[in-house]
mmCIF file of C-alpha atoms in Angstrom:
data_model
loop_
_atom_site.group_PDB
_atom_site.id
_atom_site.type_symbol
_atom_site.label_atom_id
_atom_site.label_comp_id
_atom_site.label_asym_id
_atom_site.label_seq_id
_atom_site.Cartn_x
_atom_site.Cartn_y
_atom_site.Cartn_z
ATOM 1 C CA VAL T 290 101.284 181.503 -19.270
ATOM 2 C CA SER T 291 99.432 178.348 -18.496
ATOM 3 C CA THR T 292 96.127 179.991 -19.421
ATOM 4 C CA GLN T 293 97.495 181.298 -22.752
ATOM 5 C CA SER T 294 98.938 177.873 -23.568
ATOM 6 C CA THR T 295 95.641 176.179 -22.811
ATOM 7 C CA GLY T 296 93.749 178.688 -25.005
ATOM 8 C CA LEU T 297 96.198 178.177 -27.877
ATOM 9 C CA GLN T 298 95.865 174.399 -27.643
ATOM 10 C CA GLN T 299 92.062 174.710 -27.626
ATOM 11 C CA SER T 300 92.174 176.983 -30.705
ATOM 12 C CA ILE T 301 94.387 174.518 -32.575
ATOM 13 C CA PHE T 302 92.085 171.684 -31.516
ATOM 14 C CA ASN T 303 89.043 173.605 -32.805
ATOM 15 C CA ARG T 304 90.706 174.273 -36.164
ATOM 16 C CA ARG T 305 91.572 170.596 -36.568
ATOM 17 C CA ILE T 306 87.983 169.649 -35.874
ATOM 18 C CA MET T 307 86.772 172.253 -38.379
ATOM 19 C CA GLN T 308 89.134 170.968 -41.049
ATOM 20 C CA ALA T 309 88.128 167.331 -40.467
ATOM 21 C CA GLY T 310 84.419 167.813 -41.207
ATOM 22 C CA LYS T 311 82.348 168.719 -44.266
ATOM 23 C CA ASP T 312 82.355 172.250 -45.628
ATOM 24 C CA TYR T 313 78.617 172.943 -45.758
ATOM 25 C CA TYR T 314 79.203 176.397 -47.258
ATOM 26 C CA ALA T 315 81.034 174.773 -50.170
ATOM 27 C CA VAL T 316 78.272 172.204 -50.545
ATOM 28 C CA LEU T 317 75.709 174.977 -51.080
ATOM 29 C CA LYS T 318 78.223 177.178 -52.940
ATOM 30 C CA VAL T 319 77.734 180.177 -50.640
ATOM 31 C CA SER T 320 80.115 182.320 -48.621
ATOM 32 C CA LYS T 321 80.462 182.049 -44.859
ATOM 33 C CA THR T 322 78.726 185.412 -44.569
ATOM 34 C CA ALA T 323 75.673 184.288 -46.565
ATOM 35 C CA THR T 324 72.304 185.514 -45.329
ATOM 36 C CA PRO T 325 69.446 183.108 -44.484
ATOM 37 C CA ASP T 326 67.705 184.027 -47.755
ATOM 38 C CA GLU T 327 70.869 183.349 -49.744
ATOM 39 C CA ILE T 328 71.263 179.964 -48.040
ATOM 40 C CA LYS T 329 67.645 179.093 -48.793
ATOM 41 C CA LYS T 330 67.982 180.147 -52.418
ATOM 42 C CA ALA T 331 71.216 178.161 -52.782
ATOM 43 C CA TYR T 332 69.602 175.054 -51.279
ATOM 44 C CA LYS T 333 66.688 175.216 -53.716
ATOM 45 C CA LYS T 334 69.044 175.479 -56.646
ATOM 46 C CA MET T 335 71.288 172.602 -55.540
ATOM 47 C CA ALA T 336 68.346 170.415 -54.451
ATOM 48 C CA LEU T 337 66.755 170.774 -57.890
ATOM 49 C CA LYS T 338 70.085 169.991 -59.527
ATOM 50 C CA TRP T 339 70.707 166.801 -57.527
ATOM 51 C CA HIS T 340 67.159 165.504 -57.031
ATOM 52 C CA PRO T 341 67.327 161.699 -57.713
ATOM 53 C CA ASP T 342 64.199 161.777 -59.884
ATOM 54 C CA ARG T 343 65.982 164.247 -62.107
ATOM 55 C CA ASN T 344 69.131 162.132 -62.436
ATOM 56 C CA PRO T 345 67.951 158.642 -63.433
ATOM 57 C CA ASP T 346 71.255 157.792 -65.149
ATOM 58 C CA ASN T 347 73.335 158.800 -62.131
ATOM 59 C CA LYS T 348 70.925 158.032 -59.325
ATOM 60 C CA LYS T 349 73.314 156.730 -56.643
ATOM 61 C CA VAL T 350 75.575 159.764 -56.875
ATOM 62 C CA ALA T 351 72.537 162.064 -56.997
ATOM 63 C CA GLU T 352 71.037 160.466 -53.872
ATOM 64 C CA GLU T 353 74.219 161.122 -51.890
ATOM 65 C CA LYS T 354 74.511 164.684 -53.193
ATOM 66 C CA PHE T 355 70.824 165.335 -52.466
ATOM 67 C CA LYS T 356 71.249 164.160 -48.863
ATOM 68 C CA GLU T 357 74.440 166.202 -48.478
ATOM 69 C CA VAL T 358 72.694 169.353 -49.730
ATOM 70 C CA ALA T 359 69.764 168.764 -47.331
ATOM 71 C CA GLU T 360 72.165 168.183 -44.443
ATOM 72 C CA ALA T 361 74.036 171.415 -45.219
ATOM 73 C CA TYR T 362 70.777 173.378 -45.381
ATOM 74 C CA GLU T 363 69.463 171.880 -42.139
ATOM 75 C CA VAL T 364 72.595 173.039 -40.306
ATOM 76 C CA LEU T 365 73.126 176.461 -41.922
ATOM 77 C CA SER T 366 69.434 177.448 -41.798
ATOM 78 C CA ASP T 367 69.324 176.922 -38.032
ATOM 79 C CA PRO T 368 70.998 179.840 -36.169
ATOM 80 C CA LYS T 369 72.075 177.689 -33.194
ATOM 81 C CA LYS T 370 73.476 174.863 -35.323
ATOM 82 C CA ARG T 371 75.204 177.320 -37.613
ATOM 83 C CA GLU T 372 76.868 179.056 -34.660
ATOM 84 C CA ILE T 373 78.231 175.750 -33.333
ATOM 85 C CA TYR T 374 79.292 174.697 -36.844
ATOM 86 C CA ASP T 375 81.097 177.990 -37.479
ATOM 87 C CA GLN T 376 83.112 177.464 -34.297
ATOM 88 C CA TYR T 377 83.702 173.708 -34.317
ATOM 89 C CA GLY T 378 82.714 172.379 -37.769
ATOM 90 C CA GLU T 379 80.756 169.205 -38.542
ATOM 91 C CA GLU T 380 82.810 167.063 -36.187
ATOM 92 C CA GLY T 381 82.212 169.632 -33.501
ATOM 93 C CA LEU T 382 78.473 169.207 -34.009
ATOM 94 C CA LYS T 383 78.853 165.460 -33.680
ATOM 95 C CA ALA T 384 81.033 165.722 -30.620
ATOM 96 C CA GLY T 385 78.697 168.203 -29.003
ATOM 97 C CA GLY T 386 75.639 166.143 -29.901
ATOM 98 C CA GLY T 387 77.029 162.867 -28.622
ATOM 99 C CA GLY T 388 76.694 161.126 -31.991
ATOM 100 C CA GLY T 389 73.073 162.085 -32.617
ATOM 101 C CA GLY T 390 71.900 163.260 -29.202
ATOM 102 C CA ALA T 391 71.082 166.740 -27.919
ATOM 103 C CA GLY T 392 73.992 169.107 -28.407
ATOM 104 C CA PRO T 393 74.856 172.626 -27.281
ATOM 105 C CA GLY T 394 71.840 174.938 -27.307
ATOM 106 C CA GLY T 395 69.416 171.972 -27.175
ATOM 107 C CA PHE T 396 69.608 171.037 -30.880
ATOM 108 C CA GLU T 397 69.783 167.517 -32.292
ATOM 109 C CA TYR T 398 72.409 166.514 -34.840
ATOM 110 C CA ARG T 399 71.609 163.667 -37.225
ATOM 111 C CA ASN T 400 73.072 161.983 -40.257
ATOM 112 C CA MET T 401 70.692 162.621 -43.160
ATOM 113 C CA ASN T 402 68.816 159.713 -44.751
ATOM 114 C CA ASP T 403 66.740 159.585 -47.952
ATOM 115 C CA GLU T 404 63.385 160.127 -46.255
ATOM 116 C CA GLN T 405 64.601 163.096 -44.201
ATOM 117 C CA ALA T 406 66.180 164.718 -47.262
ATOM 118 C CA ARG T 407 62.973 164.392 -49.283
ATOM 119 C CA LYS T 408 60.899 165.712 -46.383
ATOM 120 C CA ILE T 409 63.053 168.838 -46.129
ATOM 121 C CA PHE T 410 62.698 169.343 -49.884
ATOM 122 C CA GLU T 411 58.918 168.899 -49.902
ATOM 123 C CA ASN T 412 58.379 171.032 -46.799
ATOM 124 C CA LEU T 413 60.429 173.898 -48.188
ATOM 125 C CA PHE T 414 58.875 173.895 -51.626
ATOM 126 C CA GLY T 415 55.426 173.600 -50.064
ATOM 127 C CA MET T 416 55.946 176.948 -48.305
ATOM 128 C CA PHE T 417 55.025 179.033 -51.337
ATOM 129 C CA GLY T 418 52.631 179.054 -54.293
ATOM 130 C CA GLY T 419 50.216 176.674 -52.537
ATOM 131 C CA GLY T 420 52.821 173.905 -52.489
ATOM 132 C CA MET T 421 53.839 171.828 -55.465
ATOM 133 C CA GLY T 422 50.252 171.785 -56.716
ATOM 134 C CA GLY T 423 50.210 175.600 -56.747
ATOM 135 C CA MET T 424 53.403 175.778 -58.785
ATOM 136 C CA GLY T 425 52.717 173.060 -61.341
ATOM 137 C CA GLY T 426 51.320 174.470 -64.550
ATOM 138 C CA GLN T 427 52.557 178.028 -63.866
ATOM 139 C CA ARG T 428 55.420 178.829 -66.167
ATOM 140 C CA GLY T 429 58.090 180.777 -64.279
ATOM 141 C CA ALA T 430 56.472 180.519 -60.822
ATOM 142 C CA GLN T 431 58.231 182.657 -58.223
ATOM 143 C CA GLY T 432 59.476 181.140 -54.965
ATOM 144 C CA MET T 433 60.636 182.700 -51.724
ATOM 145 C CA GLY T 434 63.636 184.963 -51.951
ATOM 146 C CA GLY T 435 62.684 186.023 -55.498
ATOM 147 C CA MET T 436 64.006 182.842 -57.096
ATOM 148 C CA GLN T 437 62.332 181.808 -60.362
ATOM 149 C CA PHE T 438 61.333 178.183 -60.981
ATOM 150 C CA ASP T 439 60.115 176.750 -64.244
ATOM 151 C CA ASP T 440 57.353 174.113 -64.119
ATOM 152 C CA ASP T 441 59.625 171.742 -66.040
ATOM 153 C CA ASP T 442 61.789 171.660 -62.906
ATOM 154 C CA PHE T 443 58.970 169.820 -61.107
ATOM 155 C CA SER T 444 57.962 167.336 -63.794
ATOM 156 C CA PHE T 445 60.565 164.859 -62.530
ATOM 157 C CA PHE T 446 59.363 164.600 -58.942
ATOM 158 C CA ASN T 447 57.315 161.728 -57.571
ATOM 159 C CA PHE T 448 54.959 163.950 -55.577
ATOM 160 C CA GLY T 449 54.119 166.008 -58.703
ATOM 161 C CA PRO T 450 51.431 168.685 -59.055
ATOM 162 C CA ARG T 451 48.195 168.114 -57.176
ATOM 163 C CA GLN T 452 45.286 167.079 -59.378
ATOM 164 C CA ARG T 453 41.847 168.631 -59.137
ATOM 165 C CA ARG T 454 39.419 166.223 -57.564
ATOM 166 C CA LYS T 455 37.218 164.651 -60.197
ATOM 167 C CA PRO T 456 33.451 165.014 -59.639
ATOM 168 C CA GLU T 457 31.684 161.856 -58.519
ATOM 169 C CA SER T 458 30.011 159.724 -61.175
ATOM 170 C CA THR T 459 26.249 159.522 -61.570
ATOM 171 C CA THR T 460 25.394 155.813 -61.564
ATOM 172 C CA ILE T 461 22.138 154.377 -62.935
ATOM 173 C CA ARG T 462 21.247 150.711 -62.460
ATOM 174 C CA LEU T 463 20.270 148.919 -65.669
ATOM 175 C CA GLU T 464 18.262 145.773 -64.903
ATOM 176 C CA LEU T 465 18.360 143.107 -67.619
ATOM 177 C CA SER T 466 16.873 139.645 -67.851
ATOM 178 C CA LEU T 467 19.097 136.597 -68.190
ATOM 179 C CA GLU T 468 17.678 136.173 -71.695
ATOM 180 C CA GLU T 469 18.809 139.678 -72.688
ATOM 181 C CA LEU T 470 22.280 139.040 -71.287
ATOM 182 C CA PHE T 471 22.437 135.693 -73.099
ATOM 183 C CA VAL T 472 21.704 136.989 -76.600
ATOM 184 C CA GLY T 473 22.721 140.653 -76.196
ATOM 185 C CA CYS T 474 20.471 143.637 -76.831
ATOM 186 C CA THR T 475 20.318 147.392 -77.402
ATOM 187 C CA LYS T 476 18.733 149.675 -74.825
ATOM 188 C CA LYS T 477 17.727 153.309 -75.322
ATOM 189 C CA LEU T 478 17.537 155.116 -72.008
ATOM 190 C CA LYS T 479 16.170 158.595 -71.380
ATOM 191 C CA VAL T 480 18.037 160.282 -68.532
ATOM 192 C CA HIS T 481 17.337 163.500 -66.656
ATOM 193 C CA ILE T 482 20.412 165.296 -65.317
ATOM 194 C CA GLU T 483 19.888 168.276 -63.011
ATOM 195 C CA ASN T 484 20.108 171.639 -64.800
ATOM 196 C CA SER T 485 20.338 169.875 -68.174
ATOM 197 C CA PRO T 486 17.730 168.887 -70.770
ATOM 198 C CA ASP T 487 16.671 165.233 -70.896
ATOM 199 C CA LYS T 488 18.897 163.154 -73.113
ATOM 200 C CA THR T 489 18.584 159.640 -74.581
ATOM 201 C CA TYR T 490 21.560 157.302 -74.360
ATOM 202 C CA THR T 491 22.054 154.122 -76.383
ATOM 203 C CA VAL T 492 23.644 151.153 -74.621
ATOM 204 C CA ASP T 493 24.686 148.174 -76.751
ATOM 205 C CA VAL T 494 24.697 145.186 -74.395
ATOM 206 C CA LYS T 495 27.062 142.429 -75.479
ATOM 207 C CA ALA T 496 26.122 138.789 -75.062
ATOM 208 C CA GLY T 497 27.611 137.441 -71.855
ATOM 209 C CA TRP T 498 27.934 140.693 -69.930
ATOM 210 C CA LYS T 499 27.741 140.167 -66.183
ATOM 211 C CA LYS T 500 26.182 141.919 -63.220
ATOM 212 C CA GLY T 501 28.383 144.867 -62.280
ATOM 213 C CA THR T 502 29.537 145.637 -65.837
ATOM 214 C CA LYS T 503 29.772 149.431 -66.263
ATOM 215 C CA ILE T 504 29.109 151.512 -69.382
ATOM 216 C CA ARG T 505 30.579 154.992 -68.943
ATOM 217 C CA PHE T 506 29.707 158.262 -70.682
ATOM 218 C CA PRO T 507 32.480 160.713 -69.643
ATOM 219 C CA GLY T 508 31.365 164.144 -68.448
ATOM 220 C CA GLU T 509 27.649 163.435 -68.915
ATOM 221 C CA GLY T 510 26.724 163.105 -65.228
ATOM 222 C CA GLU T 511 25.867 165.538 -62.444
ATOM 223 C CA ARG T 512 28.238 168.517 -62.017
ATOM 224 C CA GLY T 513 30.435 167.398 -64.886
ATOM 225 C CA GLY T 514 31.088 163.896 -63.572
ATOM 226 C CA ASP T 515 30.685 160.732 -65.631
ATOM 227 C CA LEU T 516 27.354 159.065 -66.328
ATOM 228 C CA VAL T 517 27.599 155.339 -65.601
ATOM 229 C CA PHE T 518 25.095 152.582 -66.405
ATOM 230 C CA MET T 519 25.734 149.525 -64.224
ATOM 231 C CA ILE T 520 24.336 146.159 -65.309
ATOM 232 C CA ASP T 521 22.148 144.256 -62.873
ATOM 233 C CA GLU T 522 20.484 140.862 -63.412
ATOM 234 C CA LYS T 523 16.804 140.187 -62.879
ATOM 235 C CA PRO T 524 16.022 136.913 -61.047
ATOM 236 C CA HIS T 525 15.199 134.016 -63.406
ATOM 237 C CA PRO T 526 12.352 131.576 -62.655
ATOM 238 C CA TYR T 527 14.426 128.372 -63.020
ATOM 239 C CA LEU T 528 18.046 129.256 -63.852
ATOM 240 C CA LYS T 529 20.801 130.783 -61.767
ATOM 241 C CA ARG T 530 24.056 132.249 -63.010
ATOM 242 C CA ASP T 531 27.495 131.588 -61.543
ATOM 243 C CA GLY T 532 30.099 133.502 -63.557
ATOM 244 C CA ASN T 533 29.884 132.059 -67.066
ATOM 245 C CA ASP T 534 28.024 128.941 -65.907
ATOM 246 C CA LEU T 535 24.291 128.334 -65.598
ATOM 247 C CA ILE T 536 22.763 126.224 -62.829
ATOM 248 C CA TYR T 537 19.523 124.277 -63.164
ATOM 249 C CA SER T 538 17.961 122.336 -60.286
ATOM 250 C CA ALA T 539 15.794 119.331 -61.264
ATOM 251 C CA ARG T 540 13.367 117.714 -58.842
ATOM 252 C CA ILE T 541 13.210 113.928 -59.345
ATOM 253 C CA THR T 542 11.744 110.884 -57.596
ATOM 254 C CA LEU T 543 13.738 108.136 -55.890
ATOM 255 C CA LYS T 544 12.685 105.795 -58.706
ATOM 256 C CA GLN T 545 14.131 108.168 -61.304
ATOM 257 C CA ALA T 546 17.333 108.599 -59.301
ATOM 258 C CA LEU T 547 17.828 104.817 -59.273
ATOM 259 C CA THR T 548 16.638 103.848 -62.745
ATOM 260 C CA GLY T 549 17.353 106.852 -64.990
ATOM 261 C CA PHE T 550 15.181 109.471 -66.681
ATOM 262 C CA ASN T 551 15.000 112.313 -69.215
ATOM 263 C CA ILE T 552 14.435 115.988 -68.443
ATOM 264 C CA SER T 553 13.928 118.972 -70.748
ATOM 265 C CA PHE T 554 13.489 122.702 -70.284
ATOM 266 C CA PRO T 555 13.514 125.842 -72.479
ATOM 267 C CA THR T 556 16.886 127.515 -72.958
ATOM 268 C CA LEU T 557 17.578 131.254 -72.796
ATOM 269 C CA ASP T 558 17.584 131.579 -76.579
ATOM 270 C CA GLY T 559 14.115 129.980 -76.915
ATOM 271 C CA GLN T 560 15.255 126.463 -77.774
ATOM 272 C CA SER T 561 14.504 123.282 -75.846
ATOM 273 C CA LEU T 562 17.278 121.336 -74.157
ATOM 274 C CA LYS T 563 16.798 117.611 -73.492
ATOM 275 C CA ILE T 564 19.065 115.890 -70.983
ATOM 276 C CA GLU T 565 19.279 112.116 -70.673
ATOM 277 C CA VAL T 566 20.412 110.713 -67.323
ATOM 278 C CA ARG T 567 21.244 107.000 -67.143
ATOM 279 C CA GLU T 568 23.621 106.953 -64.175
ATOM 280 C CA VAL T 569 22.418 106.497 -60.595
ATOM 281 C CA VAL T 570 21.874 109.912 -59.073
ATOM 282 C CA LYS T 571 23.207 110.142 -55.543
ATOM 283 C CA PRO T 572 22.564 113.073 -53.196
ATOM 284 C CA GLY T 573 24.926 115.927 -54.153
ATOM 285 C CA TYR T 574 25.517 114.630 -57.685
ATOM 286 C CA VAL T 575 25.880 117.322 -60.391
ATOM 287 C CA LYS T 576 25.720 116.623 -64.109
ATOM 288 C CA VAL T 577 27.799 119.020 -66.227
ATOM 289 C CA ILE T 578 26.843 119.873 -69.818
ATOM 290 C CA PRO T 579 29.943 121.526 -71.351
ATOM 291 C CA GLY T 580 29.359 124.624 -73.502
ATOM 292 C CA ALA T 581 25.683 125.027 -72.568
ATOM 293 C CA GLY T 582 26.163 128.006 -70.252
ATOM 294 C CA MET T 583 26.427 131.770 -70.837
ATOM 295 C CA PRO T 584 28.416 133.276 -73.717
ATOM 296 C CA ILE T 585 31.862 134.532 -72.667
ATOM 297 C CA SER T 586 31.942 138.190 -73.757
ATOM 298 C CA LYS T 587 35.742 138.364 -73.890
ATOM 299 C CA SER T 588 36.011 135.108 -75.866
ATOM 300 C CA PRO T 589 33.518 135.208 -78.745
ATOM 301 C CA GLY T 590 32.198 131.793 -79.717
ATOM 302 C CA GLN T 591 32.896 130.258 -76.312
ATOM 303 C CA ARG T 592 30.386 129.507 -73.599
ATOM 304 C CA GLY T 593 30.418 128.375 -70.005
ATOM 305 C CA ASP T 594 28.867 125.125 -68.763
ATOM 306 C CA LEU T 595 25.405 124.110 -67.629
ATOM 307 C CA ARG T 596 25.457 122.458 -64.204
ATOM 308 C CA VAL T 597 22.403 120.370 -63.346
ATOM 309 C CA SER T 598 21.814 119.517 -59.692
ATOM 310 C CA PHE T 599 19.137 117.159 -58.417
ATOM 311 C CA ASP T 600 16.674 117.344 -55.573
ATOM 312 C CA ILE T 601 15.530 113.769 -54.832
ATOM 313 C CA ASP T 602 12.046 113.169 -53.401
ATOM 314 C CA PHE T 603 12.138 110.285 -50.936
ATOM 315 C CA PRO T 604 8.810 108.586 -50.149
ATOM 316 C CA ASP T 605 7.311 109.150 -46.718
ATOM 317 C CA TYR T 606 6.058 105.564 -46.490
ATOM 318 C CA LEU T 607 6.831 102.117 -47.996
ATOM 319 C CA SER T 608 4.709 99.025 -47.516
ATOM 320 C CA GLN T 609 6.336 95.800 -46.346
ATOM 321 C CA GLU T 610 5.848 94.335 -49.788
ATOM 322 C CA GLN T 611 7.678 97.279 -51.387
ATOM 323 C CA LYS T 612 10.506 96.968 -48.891
ATOM 324 C CA ASP T 613 10.847 93.263 -49.613
ATOM 325 C CA ARG T 614 11.003 93.887 -53.352
ATOM 326 C CA ILE T 615 13.685 96.511 -52.883
ATOM 327 C CA LYS T 616 15.672 94.096 -50.718
ATOM 328 C CA GLN T 617 15.409 91.402 -53.389
ATOM 329 C CA THR T 618 16.468 93.873 -56.092
ATOM 330 C CA LEU T 619 19.397 95.465 -54.278
#
């Protein structure tokens, strides 16, 4: 009698546990006798229905439903977990697993989070048709278990169809003088592409373009890639470029640094620029001429600055008389 009573109490206890937890069969809308293929098919259908990317106006509810569907599939698709669940329900799984630890049969029970739910979804859909990339673009692609999926079903998902890798670009360096970049020019370039006849390309260089500027001809390169001309600057004999500014270094004597002087040099457009310096030039001093630099290609009519630095020649020797005069003057 004692044994029968104990068995009856255990049975009642098991039923209470079963009733207290989630009904994973109801979540997937399958019967308790559903086959593994039927469970898989039901999961796919419900996962597509409740995918958060597909429910932007009801995202919070969809996220919870999506996790619930993944949790139900994870349990019912595993024979050991399903056996424990059928006997003891969700709470039985938790009790047996110690709140997330190893449970009966060596399985691990866990509460589903967003990342785990998405991973289950992606892993399952990646099992057929070459993954999501194999299914995208095929109207009415067929999944496992004979279930039909339309490519519109996948247009909502972040991981989307895989893209074909684009062929690498064929890059050709186009060296230009600072003068050409200052005024702009047109270059006609004959290019030989493997397995293609020679072709001439016209590149209209805008005033102010910088080193590294790329001119792209889509699909004209090797193996169907793009043909790219990349601007490079030839060294200039007396000017350097820094962004939109030009830098000129003037060599002057100590007398000029102290008393003032005039300098002039040809500009990039063939003119002559005269600079008058009346201030005392100290080591490190830079004179800025606003608007005398390179044209700014993105701002027509505007130019950078010209920065003039000075290299002062100090005498190697001064006589005593010269030193005395300097002392009297300073």
